Amino acid sequence: MTLTVHKQAPARLQPRPFALVRHSLALAGRSVTKTLRTPEQLLDVTVQPLMFLVIFVFLLGGAVSGSTGAYLQLVLPAMLVQVMLIAAMATGVNLSTDIDKGVFDRFRALPIGRSAPLLGSVLGDVIRYVVATASMLGFGTLLGFRAQTGLLGVLAACLLTMFFAFCVSWVFVLFGMVARTPGAVQGLSFLVIFPLTFGTSMTAPKGTMPGWLQVWLNVNPVERVMDASRALMLGGPAGGPVLASLAWALGIVAVFAPLAVRAYRRRA
Amino acid sequence: MNAFEAEGLVKRFGKTTALAGIDLAARQGSVLAVLGPNGAGKTTAVRILATLLRADAGSATVGGLDVVRHAARVRRLIGLTGQYASVDEDLTGRENLVLIARLLDLPGNQAKQRAAELLTEFGLDAAADRRCKTYSGGMRRRLDLAASLVGRPDVIFLDEPTTGLDPAKREDVWTIVRDLVEDGVTVLLTTQYLEEADALADDISVIDHGKVIAHGSPAQLKRIVGGQTALVRPADPERLPEAESILARLSGRRPERPGRGVVTVPVDGDAAFAEIVAALAASGITAAELSLHLPSLDEVFFTLTGQREAAA
Ligand SMILES: Nc1ncnc2c1ncn2[C@@H]1O[C@H](COP(=O)(O)OP(=O)(O)OP(=O)(O)O)[C@@H](O)[C@H]1O
Ligand SMILES: [Mg+2]
């Protein structure tokens, strides 16, 4: 083997502006490529939500809303939020896998911003939100779901939900940094996701629940997003829940993104 | 000037002391081999020098820059090939290299060109567009090496670059290291084989339990740990006693039989070995195996510390 790896080395590379943005986007591209190349990683945002939808609609629809059709109208905008949060969970698990496999060591020894690998993963996983939204709305429509507000309303609901999931994904990134194995990250994430998404009016009207559960619903941020999503797709006053959702989203990212970056720096 | 320098590095993981105050240094354009058994602290030392880990005490510089205070600038100077290949399995070899080039701020075209160049140099052209999942261990190692060279670093850290490679692939890596040095790169290489350190290094630091227990040029070190061992395996096992007496006569020492059908004896240098070869030929003994060995790491430690290493 002959090697002229170093001959004619050009002037040392100079740092260029907007480095963090460029590096994060390059790494986001990597995440997207990986996701598209391993479609089985998309099962949780394609097949799984469809199963949930079918189970809930046909199992509970008659009992809760009198008909499966009416129930579908009620449950789909809320379940969209749940599915999006499950989609966000994968970010933490994937990061943990990358650290496990040593891929991150390579990135960390490069002269790039410390948060670039994290930002890259979080941004790259937006593709999962898009797939989740498409499969949820597509299948929902097949089953008979009809938005009452028009395209703009649906679009707004999707964007709001994605933004919320994007912000919450920093919680899972933090888990990815502190838990030792990808499996542990997943377990921890589900522990958070279940009470947040099922402890809502997603599957049943709030009025039928015991008082203590209603208290939880009142403080649960995911309930606000589900309210907003319903209002945006089905009509009704949307302003309040939308603002509350945005406030929560920004609050969550303001707290958890710095924590995640700090935990990442600490992790050897 | 020293290309890198570590002074009094201490690192603890809970109750384990991985490094107990070690000093390492290499002149610009030289190769330093860090020789040590499992758990000696090789990887820990490399990770500290490569800015991946912080020492609890002591200091380290690369290119005169402190690895903690000027970590970002140090990262522009170094390349790292970790002990375990850190290639992305879902990407192709080419994609792996292009990504790193992009992260090093090479513009799109140059990034592709650099990746193609390295793929060719490392004999990965045919596999360039296959996912790394499908690579053999040797291919991964080579890609990993290529990845650490994308930015044309001044200092390269290679953590056990040949462990798990077959002898031919090992030679390939040795050639790469020699070529790098010819181009003025400084190399730190960790290894568990004295043979490898001897073949490549200008200086060797032997470490054990997080401490440097010997340091010197290969020649100096070999003088301390004793010479080489000649090994003969006659093609005809019947002639083993005959071979044994030839070895005894020429070396003036008592040969040993470490295994079935082989006989070994310590010799002083290559000339003595040549005599053995000639004498065997003269008495018509054909050898199935005839070789000259440096002491194993185990023997090196026995000499240096006076105690057998418990298998770590
Ligand atoms: N992250 C860690 N957490 C706890 N202990 C660690 C960690 N990293 C290393 N150690 C311990 O520190 C000591 C030195 O480890 P190190 O990996 O540096 O050895 P090494 O010389 O590279 O060994 P090997 O030849 O097996 O690669 C070992 O006892 C190891 O168990
Ligand atoms: Mg090691």
XYZ file of C-alpha atoms and ligand atoms in Angstrom:
612
model
C 0.000 0.000 0.000
C 1.405 3.371 -0.904
C 0.293 6.463 0.833
C 0.504 10.128 0.023
C -2.016 11.188 2.541
C -0.234 14.290 3.621
C 1.688 15.528 0.643
C 0.543 18.858 -0.765
C -1.418 19.663 2.359
C -3.256 22.949 1.848
C -3.199 25.829 4.281
C -4.747 24.826 7.579
C -8.476 25.022 7.514
C -9.766 28.260 8.915
C -12.902 28.408 11.001
C -15.759 29.723 8.875
C -18.793 31.651 10.082
C -22.090 30.029 11.116
C -20.123 26.952 12.030
C -22.641 25.644 14.534
C -25.497 25.867 12.042
C -23.536 24.197 9.253
C -22.201 21.421 11.451
C -25.602 20.764 12.998
C -27.195 20.549 9.566
C -24.501 18.184 8.315
C -25.143 15.952 11.315
C -28.903 16.269 10.879
C -28.402 15.029 7.328
C -26.640 12.019 8.757
C -29.590 11.244 11.045
C -32.063 11.538 8.193
C -30.008 9.221 5.981
C -29.826 6.669 8.763
C -33.553 6.854 9.451
C -34.525 6.469 5.823
C -32.093 3.594 5.427
C -33.464 1.602 8.318
C -37.232 1.791 7.800
C -37.806 -0.571 10.712
C -36.865 2.401 12.884
C -39.985 4.113 11.601
C -42.357 1.380 12.782
C -43.077 3.288 15.966
C -44.321 6.270 13.967
C -46.138 4.341 11.230
C -47.574 0.984 12.188
C -47.782 1.464 15.936
C -50.006 4.594 15.850
C -52.299 2.914 13.357
C -52.684 -0.004 15.720
C -53.485 2.343 18.587
C -56.008 4.139 16.455
C -57.753 0.957 15.399
C -57.787 -0.454 18.915
C -59.165 2.674 20.548
C -61.659 3.599 17.883
C -63.245 0.185 17.477
C -62.891 -0.928 21.088
C -64.008 2.193 22.908
C -65.673 4.293 20.222
C -69.143 2.860 20.716
C -68.953 3.002 24.502
C -67.528 6.513 24.841
C -69.032 8.449 21.953
C -71.931 6.289 20.842
C -70.313 5.629 17.463
C -66.864 4.890 16.137
C -67.134 7.781 13.690
C -67.796 10.385 16.374
C -65.061 8.936 18.550
C -62.535 9.064 15.734
C -63.187 12.803 15.375
C -62.446 13.258 19.067
C -59.479 10.930 19.456
C -57.438 11.586 16.333
C -56.341 15.190 16.960
C -55.255 14.164 20.461
C -53.564 10.981 19.399
C -51.568 12.975 16.889
C -49.904 14.639 19.880
C -49.185 11.321 21.546
C -47.690 9.825 18.421
C -45.490 12.874 17.950
C -44.131 12.543 21.477
C -43.388 8.880 20.921
C -41.597 9.915 17.738
C -39.505 12.367 19.755
C -38.496 9.647 22.174
C -36.320 7.937 19.588
C -33.901 10.862 19.594
C -32.706 10.033 23.084
C -32.428 6.335 22.338
C -30.472 6.949 19.124
C -28.073 9.315 20.850
C -27.435 6.763 23.531
C -26.702 4.172 20.842
C -24.256 6.541 19.137
C -22.385 7.086 22.380
C -22.385 3.362 23.068
C -20.895 2.579 19.682
C -18.173 5.211 19.952
C -19.422 7.237 17.002
C -19.653 10.286 19.234
C -15.999 10.004 20.229
C -15.132 10.738 16.652
C -17.361 13.831 16.604
C -16.114 15.032 19.964
C -12.501 14.953 18.834
C -13.382 17.216 15.895
C -13.214 21.007 16.088
C -16.987 21.473 16.036
C -19.341 23.102 18.513
C -20.051 20.980 21.554
C -23.779 21.089 20.995
C -23.609 20.360 17.250
C -24.060 16.565 17.553
C -27.070 17.039 19.832
C -28.638 19.731 17.671
C -28.000 17.604 14.611
C -29.840 14.617 16.070
C -32.757 16.681 17.304
C -33.125 18.438 13.950
C -32.640 15.268 11.927
C -35.428 13.522 13.778
C -37.927 16.089 12.532
C -38.266 13.695 9.606
C -39.866 11.258 12.033
C -42.483 13.839 13.001
C -43.342 14.368 9.376
C -43.737 10.637 8.771
C -45.811 10.255 11.944
C -48.109 13.107 10.944
C -48.566 11.791 7.427
C -49.384 8.242 8.503
C -51.732 9.396 11.271
C -53.691 11.823 9.110
C -53.645 9.537 6.089
C -54.959 6.523 7.936
C -57.359 8.652 9.963
C -58.874 10.030 6.795
C -59.267 6.500 5.436
C -61.164 5.533 8.568
C -63.415 8.528 8.087
C -61.832 11.399 9.979
C -62.845 14.813 8.590
C -61.312 18.062 9.819
C -63.919 20.778 10.343
C -61.697 23.814 9.928
C -59.954 23.420 6.594
C -56.404 22.948 5.494
C -54.969 25.896 7.381
C -56.318 24.660 10.681
C -54.950 21.165 10.152
C -51.592 22.577 9.134
C -51.502 24.768 12.229
C -52.346 21.801 14.458
C -49.570 19.715 12.885
C -46.988 22.468 13.164
C -47.878 23.243 16.757
C -47.697 19.569 17.697
C -44.361 19.117 15.938
C -42.937 22.174 17.615
C -44.054 20.918 20.995
C -42.527 17.486 20.339
C -39.326 19.107 19.130
C -39.040 21.007 22.407
C -39.902 17.980 24.534
C -37.323 15.912 22.646
C -34.662 17.731 24.705
C -35.994 15.906 27.751
C -35.288 12.631 25.982
C -31.895 13.909 24.889
C -31.128 14.538 28.541
C -32.199 10.960 29.332
C -29.948 9.800 26.514
C -27.032 11.540 28.202
C -27.637 10.374 31.762
C -28.950 6.812 31.355
C -26.285 4.248 30.666
C -27.810 2.111 27.936
C -30.227 2.717 25.068
C -32.654 0.318 26.733
C -32.612 2.333 29.936
C -33.240 5.517 27.975
C -36.281 3.932 26.391
C -37.633 2.693 29.714
C -37.179 6.069 31.355
C -38.793 7.851 28.426
C -41.877 5.644 28.500
C -42.189 6.278 32.206
C -42.612 9.953 31.368
C -44.657 9.562 28.205
C -47.390 7.310 29.556
C -48.739 9.540 32.342
C -48.310 12.622 30.178
C -50.169 11.299 27.140
C -52.696 8.895 28.677
C -53.362 11.182 31.623
C -55.369 13.400 29.302
C -58.793 13.624 27.751
C -57.428 11.786 24.715
C -59.548 8.648 25.170
C -62.336 9.783 27.464
C -64.074 13.045 28.426
C -62.584 14.831 31.408
C -65.955 15.054 33.154
C -66.123 11.276 33.639
C -62.858 11.158 35.614
C -62.325 11.271 39.378
C -61.325 14.614 40.885
C -57.651 13.875 41.445
C -57.259 12.896 37.806
C -58.961 16.088 36.696
C -56.419 18.019 38.747
C -53.658 16.253 36.848
C -55.326 17.081 33.535
C -55.456 20.723 34.523
C -51.704 20.928 35.001
C -50.625 18.474 32.298
C -49.035 20.440 29.421
C -49.846 17.666 26.951
C -53.551 18.198 27.699
C -53.119 21.830 26.557
C -51.585 20.712 23.273
C -54.338 18.171 22.702
C -56.932 20.882 23.393
C -55.204 23.143 20.909
C -54.978 20.402 18.299
C -58.689 19.614 18.641
C -59.654 23.270 18.456
C -57.504 23.809 15.373
C -58.903 20.771 13.561
C -62.482 20.655 14.784
C -63.243 24.292 15.548
C -63.800 26.141 18.805
C -61.681 28.701 20.674
C -58.051 27.858 19.919
C -56.205 30.963 21.129
C -55.909 30.019 24.798
C -54.682 26.437 24.426
C -52.344 27.403 21.567
C -50.688 30.100 23.641
C -50.470 27.803 26.659
C -48.895 25.079 24.502
C -46.331 27.452 23.058
C -45.462 28.778 26.500
C -44.975 25.255 27.815
C -42.902 24.256 24.802
C -40.585 27.217 25.160
C -40.329 26.708 28.910
C -39.420 23.051 28.466
C -36.755 23.717 25.863
C -35.318 26.593 27.894
C -34.822 24.292 30.860
C -33.922 20.977 29.260
C -31.752 21.965 26.289
C -29.061 23.543 28.504
C -29.306 20.639 30.938
C -28.859 18.162 28.095
C -25.864 20.010 26.663
C -24.297 20.170 30.093
C -24.842 16.458 30.696
C -23.341 15.749 27.278
C -20.206 17.714 28.103
C -19.820 15.872 31.347
C -20.265 12.423 29.942
C -16.895 10.915 29.259
C 9.892 21.039 20.332
C 7.641 18.323 21.632
C 4.551 17.717 19.538
C 2.709 16.596 22.610
C 3.506 16.336 26.251
C 1.756 14.962 29.306
C 2.930 15.610 32.818
C 1.809 13.887 35.956
C -1.554 12.800 34.561
C -3.842 11.307 37.165
C -7.258 9.879 36.401
C -9.579 7.997 38.725
C -12.821 6.247 37.909
C -14.519 5.771 41.229
C -12.160 3.551 43.174
C -10.075 2.549 40.156
C -6.977 4.600 39.557
C -6.520 4.407 35.805
C -3.571 6.798 35.688
C -1.342 7.362 38.698
C 0.749 10.260 37.454
C 2.247 9.482 34.072
C 4.516 11.530 31.837
C 4.556 11.077 28.073
C 6.174 13.138 25.345
C 7.168 12.886 21.708
C 9.299 15.078 19.518
C 7.758 16.468 16.379
C 7.799 13.871 13.623
C 8.564 10.943 15.889
C 6.630 7.885 17.001
C 6.015 7.203 20.651
C 4.785 3.725 21.473
C 2.930 3.277 24.730
C 3.300 -0.348 25.637
C 1.201 -1.920 28.327
C -1.093 -4.810 29.219
C -4.900 -4.712 29.492
C -6.039 -2.100 31.952
C -2.655 -0.344 32.123
C -4.247 3.009 31.298
C -3.330 3.358 27.619
C -6.786 4.314 26.405
C -7.305 6.695 29.299
C -4.065 8.515 28.500
C -4.952 8.769 24.815
C -8.420 10.080 25.572
C -7.031 12.805 27.794
C -4.535 13.889 25.140
C -7.297 13.840 22.521
C -9.500 16.167 24.660
C -12.157 13.512 25.245
C -11.512 13.145 28.934
C -10.303 15.464 31.668
C -7.478 14.477 33.950
C -8.002 14.793 37.698
C -4.480 16.156 38.043
C -1.510 16.943 35.851
C -1.461 18.688 32.510
C -1.115 17.899 28.845
C -0.347 19.934 25.756
C -0.543 19.247 22.047
C 1.373 21.577 19.734
C 2.129 23.669 22.812
C -1.602 24.159 23.520
C -3.199 23.033 26.749
C -5.720 20.274 26.028
C -8.254 21.651 28.478
C -7.980 25.402 28.027
C -7.466 25.286 24.261
C -9.400 22.126 23.512
C -10.989 23.596 20.392
C -7.629 24.548 18.895
C -6.073 21.243 19.869
C -8.864 19.460 17.979
C -7.729 21.205 14.797
C -4.302 19.591 15.173
C -5.157 16.025 16.028
C -6.556 12.859 14.541
C -7.799 10.012 16.701
C -8.348 6.368 15.924
C -9.863 4.871 19.021
C -9.432 1.333 20.214
C -12.844 0.337 18.885
C -13.728 1.401 15.380
C -16.074 4.375 15.568
C -17.445 4.334 12.054
C -21.155 4.796 11.503
C -22.489 1.413 10.486
C -25.552 2.668 8.637
C -23.523 4.954 6.396
C -21.243 3.900 3.567
C -17.494 4.303 3.848
C -17.630 7.273 1.529
C -20.457 8.935 3.464
C -18.531 8.527 6.703
C -15.503 10.327 5.283
C -17.487 13.039 3.522
C -19.367 13.804 6.727
C -16.121 14.271 8.615
C -14.713 16.436 5.840
C -17.833 18.604 5.999
C -17.509 18.881 9.762
C -13.934 20.023 9.171
C -15.322 22.795 6.974
C -14.101 21.460 3.653
C -16.417 22.802 0.949
C -18.632 20.216 -0.771
C -16.415 19.403 -3.737
C -13.226 19.217 -1.760
C -14.932 17.046 0.831
C -15.885 14.517 -1.835
C -12.452 14.667 -3.366
C -10.697 14.147 -0.060
C -12.940 11.191 0.731
C -12.249 9.613 -2.662
C -8.507 10.145 -2.223
C -8.450 8.421 1.152
C -10.683 5.568 0.037
C -8.223 4.840 -2.756
C -5.186 5.115 -0.508
C -6.665 2.699 1.972
C -7.781 0.184 -0.630
C -11.466 0.725 0.038
C -12.548 1.764 -3.444
C -14.525 -1.380 -4.109
C -16.390 -1.119 -0.805
C -16.708 2.667 -0.784
C -20.427 2.718 -1.440
C -21.382 -0.190 0.723
C -22.698 0.301 4.232
C -20.046 -0.194 6.876
C -22.245 -2.835 8.484
C -20.990 -5.142 5.748
C -17.292 -4.365 6.313
C -14.838 -6.833 7.802
C -12.948 -5.901 10.942
C -9.874 -4.979 8.937
C -11.859 -2.762 6.576
C -13.446 -0.946 9.504
C -10.059 -0.328 11.044
C -8.754 1.081 7.790
C -11.784 3.302 7.355
C -11.378 4.457 10.933
C -7.754 5.306 10.231
C -8.736 7.133 7.067
C -11.352 9.067 9.028
C -8.735 10.358 11.437
C -6.606 11.599 8.522
C -9.279 13.611 6.717
C -8.143 16.874 8.282
C -4.439 16.237 7.691
C -3.628 16.344 11.408
C -0.175 17.119 12.785
C -0.504 14.647 15.615
C -2.202 11.276 15.385
C -3.298 9.064 18.243
C -3.693 5.403 17.395
C -5.098 3.269 20.184
C -4.112 -0.366 19.544
C -4.448 0.060 15.791
C -3.454 -3.516 14.953
C -5.207 -5.525 17.639
C -7.372 -8.089 15.922
C -5.796 -7.713 12.495
C -4.204 -10.559 10.601
C -0.433 -10.299 9.986
C -0.788 -8.925 6.450
C -3.208 -6.221 7.559
C -0.923 -5.441 10.455
C 1.905 -4.811 8.012
C -0.409 -2.488 6.074
C -1.036 -0.416 9.169
C 2.679 -0.315 9.899
C 3.278 1.008 6.403
C 0.662 3.689 6.939
C 2.306 4.775 10.159
C 5.731 4.940 8.528
C 4.376 6.992 5.640
C 2.723 9.400 8.023
C 5.950 9.903 9.900
C 7.770 10.492 6.655
C 5.352 13.333 6.035
C 6.239 14.898 9.361
C 3.305 13.688 11.416
C 3.844 12.836 15.062
C 2.286 9.557 16.133
C 1.322 8.168 19.497
C 0.544 4.507 19.228
C -0.530 2.163 21.964
C 0.147 -1.519 21.714
C 0.481 -4.721 23.657
C 3.293 -6.044 21.460
C 6.947 -5.226 21.949
C 7.429 -6.383 18.368
C 5.173 -3.619 17.101
C 6.741 -0.958 19.280
C 10.155 -2.097 18.112
C 9.133 -1.966 14.467
C 7.672 1.528 14.556
C 8.683 3.614 17.509
C 11.507 6.047 18.129
C 10.721 5.865 21.819
C 8.809 3.450 23.969
C 7.082 4.135 27.269
C 6.144 0.974 29.094
C 3.200 1.553 31.399
C 1.551 -0.577 33.999
C -1.121 0.255 36.571
C -1.170 3.834 35.341
C 2.555 4.423 35.799
C 5.478 4.580 33.395
C 7.761 1.768 34.505
C 10.367 2.132 31.748
C 11.136 4.549 28.994
C 13.738 4.592 26.241
C 14.537 3.808 22.646
C 13.735 0.297 21.436
C 17.442 -0.545 21.557
C 17.783 0.641 25.135
C 14.718 -1.225 26.193
C 15.776 -4.438 24.529
C 19.084 -4.180 26.321
C 17.216 -4.044 29.608
C 14.728 -6.788 28.951
C 17.164 -9.136 27.323
C 17.808 -10.238 23.798
C 15.893 -12.259 21.367
C 14.858 -15.867 21.262
C 15.462 -18.189 18.341
C 12.807 -20.806 17.679
C 13.258 -23.943 15.574
C 10.648 -26.503 14.564
C 12.306 -29.283 12.541
C 10.153 -30.593 9.708
C 11.025 -34.074 10.918
C 10.188 -34.262 14.674
C 12.710 -37.113 15.017
C 15.527 -34.629 14.543
C 14.517 -32.393 17.429
C 17.319 -33.596 19.751
C 19.855 -32.924 17.032
C 18.539 -29.382 16.523
C 18.592 -28.911 20.251
C 22.243 -29.786 20.537
C 23.121 -27.426 17.691
C 21.335 -24.580 19.492
C 23.063 -25.452 22.745
C 26.473 -25.539 21.098
C 26.074 -22.216 19.234
C 24.458 -20.190 22.002
C 26.269 -21.720 24.932
C 22.909 -21.790 26.782
C 20.400 -24.478 27.620
C 17.596 -24.629 25.070
C 13.995 -25.013 26.188
C 11.111 -26.954 24.720
C 8.123 -24.667 25.192
C 5.837 -26.743 22.989
C 5.567 -30.010 21.071
C 8.240 -30.298 18.407
C 9.817 -26.895 18.980
C 12.976 -25.840 20.704
C 14.002 -22.310 21.679
C 17.122 -20.640 22.980
C 18.060 -17.057 23.859
C 20.482 -15.534 21.331
C 22.487 -12.323 21.215
C 21.466 -10.585 18.061
C 20.917 -11.344 14.424
C 24.414 -12.701 13.748
C 23.907 -15.574 16.165
C 20.663 -16.383 14.425
C 22.410 -16.498 11.054
C 24.882 -19.023 12.489
C 22.008 -21.191 13.646
C 20.425 -21.082 10.212
C 23.729 -22.059 8.597
C 24.447 -24.877 11.077
C 20.993 -26.398 10.625
C 21.407 -26.309 6.861
C 24.874 -27.888 7.122
C 23.524 -30.858 9.087
C 20.623 -31.244 6.668
C 17.823 -30.375 9.083
C 14.944 -28.698 7.294
C 12.894 -26.458 9.536
C 9.141 -26.159 9.323
C 9.457 -23.023 11.417
C 12.516 -20.949 12.095
C 12.162 -17.551 13.699
C 13.619 -14.884 15.913
C 11.393 -13.392 18.621
C 11.492 -10.414 20.892
C 10.391 -11.070 24.421
C 6.641 -11.080 24.879
C 5.013 -8.372 26.926
C 4.704 -10.864 29.719
C 8.463 -11.437 29.725
C 9.158 -7.717 29.484
C 7.115 -7.194 32.607
C 8.775 -10.067 34.336
C 12.133 -8.418 33.764
C 11.000 -4.900 34.582
C 8.938 -5.596 37.643
C 10.286 -8.935 38.728
C 6.819 -10.423 38.914
C 4.572 -12.224 36.528
C 1.572 -10.170 35.449
C -1.625 -11.780 36.510
C -3.619 -12.121 33.331
C -5.702 -8.939 33.385
N -15.183 4.941 32.038
C -14.605 4.169 32.962
N -15.239 3.894 34.108
C -14.661 3.120 35.060
N -13.437 2.576 34.957
C -12.741 2.800 33.840
C -13.286 3.606 32.770
N -12.371 3.670 31.784
C -11.322 2.942 32.210
N -11.526 2.421 33.438
C -10.571 1.610 34.208
O -9.319 2.259 34.181
C -8.272 1.324 33.995
C -7.456 1.679 32.765
O -8.280 1.509 31.624
P -7.775 1.773 30.148
O -8.942 1.547 29.268
O -7.105 3.069 30.062
O -6.713 0.610 29.934
P -5.990 0.140 28.603
O -4.543 0.169 28.867
O -6.473 0.923 27.457
O -6.475 -1.370 28.509
P -6.800 -2.264 27.214
O -5.514 -2.822 26.730
O -7.678 -3.334 27.769
O -7.494 -1.393 26.235
C -8.928 -0.038 33.928
O -8.851 -0.616 35.208
C -10.351 0.263 33.584
O -11.218 -0.700 34.140
Mg -7.446 0.479 25.769
